[in-house]
PDB file of C-alpha atoms in Angstrom:
ATOM      1  CA  MET A   1       9.184 -11.241   7.128  1.00 51.00           C
ATOM      2  CA  LYS A   2       8.315 -10.485  10.759  1.00 64.00           C
ATOM      3  CA  SER A   3       9.083  -6.918  11.809  1.00 75.00           C
ATOM      4  CA  LEU A   4      11.478  -6.431  14.689  1.00 80.00           C
ATOM      5  CA  LEU A   5       8.781  -4.297  16.301  1.00 78.00           C
ATOM      6  CA  ASP A   6       6.572  -7.389  16.511  1.00 82.00           C
ATOM      7  CA  GLU A   7       9.158  -9.446  18.378  1.00 89.00           C
ATOM      8  CA  GLN A   8       8.038  -9.707  21.996  1.00 89.00           C
ATOM      9  CA  GLU A   9      11.618  -9.413  23.284  1.00 92.00           C
ATOM     10  CA  PHE A  10      12.416  -6.259  21.303  1.00 91.00           C
ATOM     11  CA  PRO A  11      11.032  -3.736  23.853  1.00 91.00           C
ATOM     12  CA  THR A  12      13.418  -5.226  26.408  1.00 94.00           C
ATOM     13  CA  LEU A  13      16.357  -4.547  24.104  1.00 94.00           C
ATOM     14  CA  ILE A  14      15.156  -0.980  23.525  1.00 91.00           C
ATOM     15  CA  ARG A  15      14.944  -0.332  27.269  1.00 93.00           C
ATOM     16  CA  ALA A  16      18.381  -1.821  27.849  1.00 95.00           C
ATOM     17  CA  TYR A  17      19.932   0.248  25.068  1.00 93.00           C
ATOM     18  CA  ARG A  18      18.323   3.444  26.345  1.00 93.00           C
ATOM     19  CA  SER A  19      19.617   2.691  29.844  1.00 96.00           C
ATOM     20  CA  ALA A  20      23.103   2.088  28.446  1.00 96.00           C
ATOM     21  CA  LEU A  21      23.017   5.457  26.669  1.00 95.00           C
ATOM     22  CA  GLN A  22      22.111   7.215  29.896  1.00 96.00           C
ATOM     23  CA  ARG A  23      24.982   5.498  31.708  1.00 96.00           C
ATOM     24  CA  ARG A  24      27.323   6.401  28.858  1.00 96.00           C
ATOM     25  CA  TYR A  25      26.624  10.125  29.193  1.00 97.00           C
ATOM     26  CA  SER A  26      26.185  10.175  32.968  1.00 97.00           C
ATOM     27  CA  THR A  27      28.185  12.638  35.035  1.00 96.00           C
ATOM     28  CA  GLU A  28      30.032   9.708  36.586  1.00 96.00           C
ATOM     29  CA  ASN A  29      31.199   8.371  33.233  1.00 97.00           C
ATOM     30  CA  LEU A  30      32.046  11.777  31.764  1.00 97.00           C
ATOM     31  CA  ASN A  31      34.203  12.503  34.810  1.00 96.00           C
ATOM     32  CA  ARG A  32      36.650  10.019  33.297  1.00 96.00           C
ATOM     33  CA  TYR A  33      37.469  12.678  30.696  1.00 97.00           C
ATOM     34  CA  PRO A  34      38.867  15.870  32.255  1.00 96.00           C
ATOM     35  CA  ARG A  35      39.036  17.602  28.876  1.00 96.00           C
ATOM     36  CA  PHE A  36      35.237  17.461  28.612  1.00 96.00           C
ATOM     37  CA  SER A  37      34.627  19.039  32.016  1.00 94.00           C
ATOM     38  CA  GLY A  38      33.837  22.373  30.369  1.00 91.00           C
ATOM     39  CA  ILE A  39      30.746  21.023  28.597  1.00 95.00           C
ATOM     40  CA  PRO A  40      27.685  22.242  30.547  1.00 94.00           C
ATOM     41  CA  ARG A  41      25.533  19.472  31.967  1.00 95.00           C
ATOM     42  CA  GLU A  42      22.452  20.966  30.315  1.00 94.00           C
ATOM     43  CA  ARG A  43      24.098  20.462  26.904  1.00 94.00           C
ATOM     44  CA  VAL A  44      24.818  16.844  27.749  1.00 95.00           C
ATOM     45  CA  ASP A  45      21.212  16.362  28.885  1.00 95.00           C
ATOM     46  CA  LEU A  46      20.005  17.866  25.604  1.00 93.00           C
ATOM     47  CA  LEU A  47      22.252  15.463  23.705  1.00 93.00           C
ATOM     48  CA  VAL A  48      20.926  12.466  25.639  1.00 94.00           C
ATOM     49  CA  ARG A  49      17.344  13.603  25.069  1.00 92.00           C
ATOM     50  CA  TYR A  50      18.051  13.867  21.335  1.00 89.00           C
ATOM     51  CA  PHE A  51      19.419  10.322  21.313  1.00 88.00           C
ATOM     52  CA  LEU A  52      16.440   8.971  23.247  1.00 88.00           C
ATOM     53  CA  GLU A  53      13.655  10.850  21.488  1.00 84.00           C
ATOM     54  CA  LEU A  54      14.895  10.926  17.900  1.00 78.00           C
ATOM     55  CA  LEU A  55      17.322   8.044  17.411  1.00 78.00           C
ATOM     56  CA  TYR A  56      16.153   5.489  19.987  1.00 81.00           C
ATOM     57  CA  PRO A  57      12.505   6.189  20.883  1.00 81.00           C
ATOM     58  CA  GLU A  58      10.479   3.747  22.952  1.00 82.00           C
ATOM     59  CA  LEU A  59       8.384   1.089  21.237  1.00 77.00           C
ATOM     60  CA  GLU A  60       5.174   3.089  20.802  1.00 76.00           C
ATOM     61  CA  GLY A  61       7.130   5.938  19.266  1.00 73.00           C
ATOM     62  CA  ARG A  62       8.749   3.435  16.922  1.00 72.00           C
ATOM     63  CA  ARG A  63       5.383   2.084  15.856  1.00 72.00           C
ATOM     64  CA  ARG A  64       4.075   5.556  15.025  1.00 68.00           C
ATOM     65  CA  LEU A  65       7.155   6.264  12.933  1.00 65.00           C
ATOM     66  CA  ASP A  66       7.553   2.805  11.410  1.00 65.00           C
ATOM     67  CA  GLY A  67       6.097   3.594   7.982  1.00 66.00           C
ATOM     68  CA  ALA A  68       7.926   6.904   7.772  1.00 66.00           C
ATOM     69  CA  PHE A  69      11.170   5.240   8.841  1.00 63.00           C
ATOM     70  CA  SER A  70      10.850   2.558   6.164  1.00 71.00           C
ATOM     71  CA  SER A  71      10.247   5.262   3.589  1.00 73.00           C
ATOM     72  CA  LEU A  72      13.207   7.324   4.817  1.00 68.00           C
ATOM     73  CA  ALA A  73      15.419   4.231   4.724  1.00 68.00           C
ATOM     74  CA  GLY A  74      14.415   3.716   1.105  1.00 72.00           C
ATOM     75  CA  PHE A  75      15.415   7.267   0.235  1.00 67.00           C
ATOM     76  CA  VAL A  76      18.698   7.049   2.156  1.00 65.00           C
ATOM     77  CA  HIS A  77      19.694   3.817   0.444  1.00 65.00           C
ATOM     78  CA  SER A  78      18.499   5.075  -2.967  1.00 65.00           C
ATOM     79  CA  PRO A  79      18.836   8.875  -2.890  1.00 60.00           C
ATOM     80  CA  SER A  80      18.290   8.993  -6.646  1.00 61.00           C
ATOM     81  CA  LYS A  81      14.582   8.607  -5.790  1.00 62.00           C
ATOM     82  CA  VAL A  82      14.688  12.129  -4.370  1.00 61.00           C
ATOM     83  CA  PHE A  83      17.424  13.498  -6.587  1.00 58.00           C
ATOM     84  CA  GLY A  84      15.100  12.998  -9.524  1.00 60.00           C
ATOM     85  CA  LEU A  85      12.880  15.645  -7.962  1.00 61.00           C
ATOM     86  CA  LEU A  86      15.505  18.348  -8.090  1.00 56.00           C
ATOM     87  CA  GLY A  87      14.681  19.338 -11.629  1.00 56.00           C
ATOM     88  CA  SER A  88      11.261  20.403 -10.361  1.00 56.00           C
ATOM     89  CA  LEU A  89      12.622  22.427  -7.469  1.00 54.00           C
ATOM     90  CA  SER A  90      13.191  25.693  -9.268  1.00 51.00           C
ATOM     91  CA  GLY A  91      12.849  27.784  -6.109  1.00 53.00           C
ATOM     92  CA  ALA A  92      15.278  25.632  -4.149  1.00 49.00           C
ATOM     93  CA  VAL A  93      17.739  25.552  -7.041  1.00 49.00           C
ATOM     94  CA  PHE A  94      17.611  29.334  -7.305  1.00 46.00           C
ATOM     95  CA  LYS A  95      18.225  29.809  -3.572  1.00 56.00           C
ATOM     96  CA  LEU A  96      20.936  27.195  -3.159  1.00 52.00           C
ATOM     97  CA  GLY A  97      22.686  27.506  -6.506  1.00 54.00           C
ATOM     98  CA  ARG A  98      25.991  25.662  -6.499  1.00 53.00           C
ATOM     99  CA  HIS A  99      25.285  24.446  -2.945  1.00 55.00           C
ATOM    100  CA  LEU A 100      22.323  22.332  -4.058  1.00 57.00           C
ATOM    101  CA  ARG A 101      24.156  19.074  -4.632  1.00 60.00           C
ATOM    102  CA  SER A 102      26.322  19.422  -1.509  1.00 64.00           C
ATOM    103  CA  ALA A 103      23.239  20.167   0.619  1.00 66.00           C
ATOM    104  CA  PHE A 104      21.465  17.142  -0.816  1.00 66.00           C
ATOM    105  CA  GLN A 105      24.416  14.812  -0.314  1.00 67.00           C
ATOM    106  CA  ALA A 106      25.203  16.071   3.186  1.00 68.00           C
ATOM    107  CA  GLY A 107      21.595  15.800   4.305  1.00 71.00           C
ATOM    108  CA  PHE A 108      21.187  12.204   3.244  1.00 69.00           C
ATOM    109  CA  ALA A 109      24.645  11.223   4.477  1.00 69.00           C
ATOM    110  CA  ALA A 110      23.702  12.584   7.905  1.00 69.00           C
ATOM    111  CA  LEU A 111      20.380  10.746   7.887  1.00 72.00           C
ATOM    112  CA  HIS A 112      22.199   7.526   7.101  1.00 74.00           C
ATOM    113  CA  SER A 113      23.097   7.392  10.801  1.00 71.00           C
ATOM    114  CA  TYR A 114      19.411   7.221  11.714  1.00 70.00           C
ATOM    115  CA  VAL A 115      18.962   4.250   9.433  1.00 75.00           C
ATOM    116  CA  THR A 116      22.118   2.515  10.660  1.00 78.00           C
ATOM    117  CA  ALA A 117      21.077   3.087  14.291  1.00 76.00           C
ATOM    118  CA  HIS A 118      18.140   0.796  13.651  1.00 77.00           C
ATOM    119  CA  LYS A 119      20.318  -1.646  11.735  1.00 81.00           C
ATOM    120  CA  PHE A 120      22.618  -1.707  14.763  1.00 86.00           C
ATOM    121  CA  GLU A 121      19.683  -2.828  16.903  1.00 85.00           C
ATOM    122  CA  GLU A 122      18.843  -5.587  14.454  1.00 87.00           C
ATOM    123  CA  LEU A 123      22.397  -6.880  14.713  1.00 89.00           C
ATOM    124  CA  MET A 124      22.184  -6.932  18.521  1.00 94.00           C
ATOM    125  CA  PHE A 125      18.749  -8.506  18.702  1.00 93.00           C
ATOM    126  CA  LYS A 126      19.746 -12.089  17.957  1.00 91.00           C
ATOM    127  CA  ARG A 127      22.218 -12.142  20.856  1.00 94.00           C
ATOM    128  CA  ALA A 128      19.804 -10.271  23.103  1.00 96.00           C
ATOM    129  CA  LYS A 129      17.093 -12.835  22.446  1.00 95.00           C
ATOM    130  CA  SER A 130      19.363 -15.754  23.292  1.00 95.00           C
ATOM    131  CA  LEU A 131      20.413 -14.116  26.569  1.00 96.00           C
ATOM    132  CA  LEU A 132      16.789 -13.446  27.485  1.00 96.00           C
ATOM    133  CA  ASN A 133      16.021 -17.105  26.806  1.00 95.00           C
ATOM    134  CA  GLU A 134      18.718 -17.925  29.363  1.00 96.00           C
ATOM    135  CA  GLY A 135      16.853 -15.802  31.903  1.00 96.00           C
ATOM    136  CA  LEU A 136      19.416 -12.988  31.969  1.00 96.00           C
ATOM    137  CA  ASP A 137      18.591  -9.321  32.551  1.00 97.00           C
ATOM    138  CA  LEU A 138      19.685  -7.126  29.631  1.00 96.00           C
ATOM    139  CA  GLU A 139      19.683  -4.030  31.830  1.00 95.00           C
ATOM    140  CA  ARG A 140      22.524  -5.413  33.915  1.00 96.00           C
ATOM    141  CA  PRO A 141      25.542  -3.554  32.474  1.00 95.00           C
ATOM    142  CA  GLU A 142      27.673  -6.691  32.245  1.00 94.00           C
ATOM    143  CA  ILE A 143      24.931  -8.482  30.305  1.00 95.00           C
ATOM    144  CA  PHE A 144      24.348  -5.576  27.970  1.00 97.00           C
ATOM    145  CA  ASP A 145      28.088  -5.549  27.259  1.00 97.00           C
ATOM    146  CA  ILE A 146      27.641  -8.982  25.689  1.00 96.00           C
ATOM    147  CA  VAL A 147      24.752  -7.737  23.565  1.00 96.00           C
ATOM    148  CA  LEU A 148      26.654  -4.658  22.422  1.00 96.00           C
ATOM    149  CA  THR A 149      29.813  -6.533  21.498  1.00 96.00           C
ATOM    150  CA  SER A 150      27.927  -9.108  19.459  1.00 95.00           C
ATOM    151  CA  VAL A 151      28.261  -6.483  16.719  1.00 94.00           C
ATOM    152  CA  SER A 152      31.505  -6.703  14.748  1.00 93.00           C
ATOM    153  CA  LEU A 153      34.258  -4.126  15.195  1.00 93.00           C
ATOM    154  CA  LYS A 154      33.780  -2.914  11.626  1.00 93.00           C
ATOM    155  CA  GLU A 155      30.039  -2.454  12.061  1.00 91.00           C
ATOM    156  CA  ALA A 156      30.548  -0.650  15.373  1.00 92.00           C
ATOM    157  CA  ASP A 157      33.187   1.650  13.874  1.00 92.00           C
ATOM    158  CA  ASP A 158      31.029   2.374  10.814  1.00 89.00           C
ATOM    159  CA  PHE A 159      28.063   3.163  13.044  1.00 88.00           C
ATOM    160  CA  ARG A 160      30.120   5.509  15.211  1.00 91.00           C
ATOM    161  CA  ARG A 161      31.362   7.370  12.143  1.00 89.00           C
ATOM    162  CA  ASP A 162      27.769   7.771  10.947  1.00 86.00           C
ATOM    163  CA  ILE A 163      26.684   9.157  14.320  1.00 88.00           C
ATOM    164  CA  VAL A 164      29.560  11.642  14.398  1.00 89.00           C
ATOM    165  CA  LEU A 165      28.759  12.704  10.827  1.00 86.00           C
ATOM    166  CA  LEU A 166      25.168  13.415  11.847  1.00 86.00           C
ATOM    167  CA  PHE A 167      26.257  15.653  14.708  1.00 89.00           C
ATOM    168  CA  ARG A 168      28.928  17.303  12.580  1.00 89.00           C
ATOM    169  CA  THR A 169      26.216  18.232  10.087  1.00 86.00           C
ATOM    170  CA  LEU A 170      24.020  19.537  12.907  1.00 87.00           C
ATOM    171  CA  SER A 171      26.905  21.757  14.038  1.00 90.00           C
ATOM    172  CA  ASN A 172      27.365  23.349  10.601  1.00 87.00           C
ATOM    173  CA  PRO A 173      25.475  26.679  10.752  1.00 85.00           C
ATOM    174  CA  GLU A 174      25.892  27.335   7.027  1.00 83.00           C
ATOM    175  CA  LEU A 175      25.047  23.926   5.623  1.00 81.00           C
ATOM    176  CA  LEU A 176      22.121  22.968   7.852  1.00 83.00           C
ATOM    177  CA  PRO A 177      19.737  25.755   6.727  1.00 82.00           C
ATOM    178  CA  ARG A 178      20.448  24.805   3.106  1.00 79.00           C
ATOM    179  CA  ILE A 179      19.550  21.199   3.832  1.00 80.00           C
ATOM    180  CA  ARG A 180      16.342  22.264   5.581  1.00 80.00           C
ATOM    181  CA  ASN A 181      15.359  24.530   2.687  1.00 79.00           C
ATOM    182  CA  LEU A 182      16.002  21.729   0.242  1.00 78.00           C
ATOM    183  CA  MET A 183      13.958  19.197   2.204  1.00 80.00           C
ATOM    184  CA  ASP A 184      11.094  21.683   2.584  1.00 82.00           C
ATOM    185  CA  ALA A 185      11.108  22.162  -1.182  1.00 79.00           C
ATOM    186  CA  VAL A 186      11.182  18.395  -1.719  1.00 80.00           C
ATOM    187  CA  VAL A 187       8.139  17.949   0.533  1.00 83.00           C
ATOM    188  CA  ARG A 188       6.197  20.707  -1.245  1.00 83.00           C
ATOM    189  CA  THR A 189       6.937  19.159  -4.616  1.00 81.00           C
ATOM    190  CA  MET A 190       6.003  15.666  -3.443  1.00 81.00           C
ATOM    191  CA  LYS A 191       2.713  16.942  -2.032  1.00 86.00           C
ATOM    192  CA  SER A 192       1.938  18.536  -5.382  1.00 84.00           C
ATOM    193  CA  LYS A 193       2.265  15.125  -7.077  1.00 83.00           C
ATOM    194  CA  PRO A 194      -0.007  12.808  -5.038  1.00 86.00           C
ATOM    195  CA  LYS A 195      -0.266  10.322  -7.900  1.00 85.00           C
ATOM    196  CA  ILE A 196       3.494   9.792  -7.791  1.00 79.00           C
ATOM    197  CA  TYR A 197       4.389  10.123  -4.101  1.00 81.00           C
ATOM    198  CA  SER A 198       2.434   8.477  -1.289  1.00 83.00           C
ATOM    199  CA  GLN A 199       1.721  10.082   2.070  1.00 85.00           C
ATOM    200  CA  THR A 200       4.088   7.583   3.687  1.00 81.00           C
ATOM    201  CA  GLU A 201       6.902   8.683   1.387  1.00 81.00           C
ATOM    202  CA  ILE A 202       6.227  12.306   2.268  1.00 83.00           C
ATOM    203  CA  GLU A 203       6.256  11.410   5.962  1.00 83.00           C
ATOM    204  CA  GLY A 204       9.649   9.763   5.457  1.00 81.00           C
ATOM    205  CA  ILE A 205      11.153  13.029   4.229  1.00 79.00           C
ATOM    206  CA  LEU A 206       9.372  14.935   7.017  1.00 83.00           C
ATOM    207  CA  LEU A 207      10.879  12.520   9.533  1.00 80.00           C
ATOM    208  CA  GLY A 208      14.337  13.247   8.159  1.00 80.00           C
ATOM    209  CA  ALA A 209      13.695  16.990   8.295  1.00 81.00           C
ATOM    210  CA  ASN A 210      12.557  16.697  11.917  1.00 82.00           C
ATOM    211  CA  ILE A 211      15.685  14.761  12.884  1.00 79.00           C
ATOM    212  CA  LEU A 212      17.853  17.541  11.482  1.00 80.00           C
ATOM    213  CA  SER A 213      15.837  20.520  12.737  1.00 82.00           C
ATOM    214  CA  SER A 214      15.461  19.065  16.247  1.00 81.00           C
ATOM    215  CA  GLY A 215      19.183  18.437  16.465  1.00 80.00           C
ATOM    216  CA  GLU A 216      20.017  21.992  15.475  1.00 81.00           C
ATOM    217  CA  ARG A 217      19.110  23.161  18.991  1.00 83.00           C
ATOM    218  CA  LEU A 218      22.023  21.177  20.399  1.00 86.00           C
ATOM    219  CA  PHE A 219      24.551  23.675  19.098  1.00 90.00           C
ATOM    220  CA  GLN A 220      22.647  26.956  19.232  1.00 88.00           C
ATOM    221  CA  GLY A 221      24.643  29.819  20.721  1.00 89.00           C
ATOM    222  CA  MET A 222      27.903  27.878  20.828  1.00 91.00           C
ATOM    223  CA  SER A 223      31.296  28.893  19.492  1.00 92.00           C
ATOM    224  CA  ARG A 224      33.068  26.687  16.968  1.00 93.00           C
ATOM    225  CA  SER A 225      35.519  25.493  19.629  1.00 94.00           C
ATOM    226  CA  GLU A 226      32.635  24.523  21.937  1.00 93.00           C
ATOM    227  CA  MET A 227      30.958  22.619  19.113  1.00 94.00           C
ATOM    228  CA  ASP A 228      34.184  20.801  18.308  1.00 95.00           C
ATOM    229  CA  LEU A 229      34.569  19.821  21.963  1.00 96.00           C
ATOM    230  CA  ILE A 230      31.114  18.222  21.959  1.00 95.00           C
ATOM    231  CA  LEU A 231      31.861  16.399  18.696  1.00 95.00           C
ATOM    232  CA  ASP A 232      35.103  15.124  20.222  1.00 97.00           C
ATOM    233  CA  ALA A 233      33.176  13.990  23.305  1.00 97.00           C
ATOM    234  CA  ILE A 234      30.585  12.100  21.258  1.00 96.00           C
ATOM    235  CA  GLU A 235      33.220  10.300  19.203  1.00 96.00           C
ATOM    236  CA  THR A 236      35.357   9.478  22.245  1.00 97.00           C
ATOM    237  CA  VAL A 237      32.515   8.302  24.477  1.00 97.00           C
ATOM    238  CA  GLU A 238      30.909   6.209  21.737  1.00 96.00           C
ATOM    239  CA  LYS A 239      34.224   4.579  20.845  1.00 96.00           C
ATOM    240  CA  ASP A 240      35.226   3.900  24.442  1.00 97.00           C
ATOM    241  CA  SER A 241      31.809   2.498  25.338  1.00 96.00           C
ATOM    242  CA  PHE A 242      32.237  -0.237  22.745  1.00 96.00           C
ATOM    243  CA  TYR A 243      35.904  -1.019  23.283  1.00 96.00           C
ATOM    244  CA  ASP A 244      35.591  -0.938  27.082  1.00 97.00           C
ATOM    245  CA  ALA A 245      32.635  -3.321  26.842  1.00 96.00           C
ATOM    246  CA  LEU A 246      34.677  -5.594  24.595  1.00 96.00           C
ATOM    247  CA  GLU A 247      37.489  -5.690  27.139  1.00 94.00           C
ATOM    248  CA  ARG A 248      35.072  -6.512  29.961  1.00 93.00           C
ATOM    249  CA  VAL A 249      33.438  -9.289  27.942  1.00 94.00           C
ATOM    250  CA  GLN A 250      36.812 -10.829  27.188  1.00 91.00           C
ATOM    251  CA  LYS A 251      37.527 -10.933  30.919  1.00 86.00           C
ATOM    252  CA  ILE A 252      34.161 -12.580  31.560  1.00 78.00           C
ATOM    253  CA  GLU A 253      34.836 -15.157  28.869  1.00 80.00           C
ATOM    254  CA  SER A 254      38.084 -15.998  30.601  1.00 79.00           C
ATOM    255  CA  GLY A 255      36.137 -17.524  33.468  1.00 69.00           C
ATOM    256  CA  GLU A 256      33.679 -15.246  35.275  1.00 57.00           C
ATOM    257  CA  SER A 257      30.084 -16.461  35.679  1.00 50.00           C
ATOM    258  CA  LEU A 258      27.087 -14.643  34.226  1.00 50.00           C
ATOM    259  CA  SER A 259      24.596 -16.285  36.537  1.00 48.00           C
ATOM    260  CA  GLU A 260      22.575 -14.266  38.995  1.00 48.00           C
ATOM    261  CA  ASN A 261      24.105 -14.066  42.456  1.00 47.00           C
TER     262      ASN A 261
END
């Protein structure tokens, strides 16, 4: 089956989605929400950079990570592949004790959002391709609205919940170090068994660890109330971006033209 990365129209979708994310978290859009005015702009910029670099990298970044991503997706969908390692992780078990299972489950639940982010793009691609074939520009906000809302409400809501779960995990100062310690131990054990685990599989776990450790910086030095405000902002902005787009598309479908002026 042809990889999405090999589709010639896919880079256009990536660029359009990245542009939409930047609009979503722009000062202009956030000004719609007075309760989020206390979030420093530098925190918002850090959040956007995390989205762009870790969750939605440009095509070349995707290609470099493609094998690792496929491996990570396999672990996320079948965590028993990694859970079987835990019997060999005596050091990690000793350090984490009763927290071992919760750290394992929370880590892979959080990483599920990374996998579903790419699934979300796959769902949008079919509509994006048809619009490109019509000669339309995906980076026009009103055109991208159509691409975004080609995803079902359930899939959009599930994706948003996954994203919020990822950031909620990143904001947990007690749980996150346990997850990192566990993943480090998993990598060490996998490296010690080269006949069982391939380098690509190891890179998949390393990719997951990098997603979590890079995101930790988002919440460093913040109080719990400040963290909760950012989590509220992410959930609200992500939800409104989809439902507002849906409302605009419905108005367009009632008679407005999509053709270039």
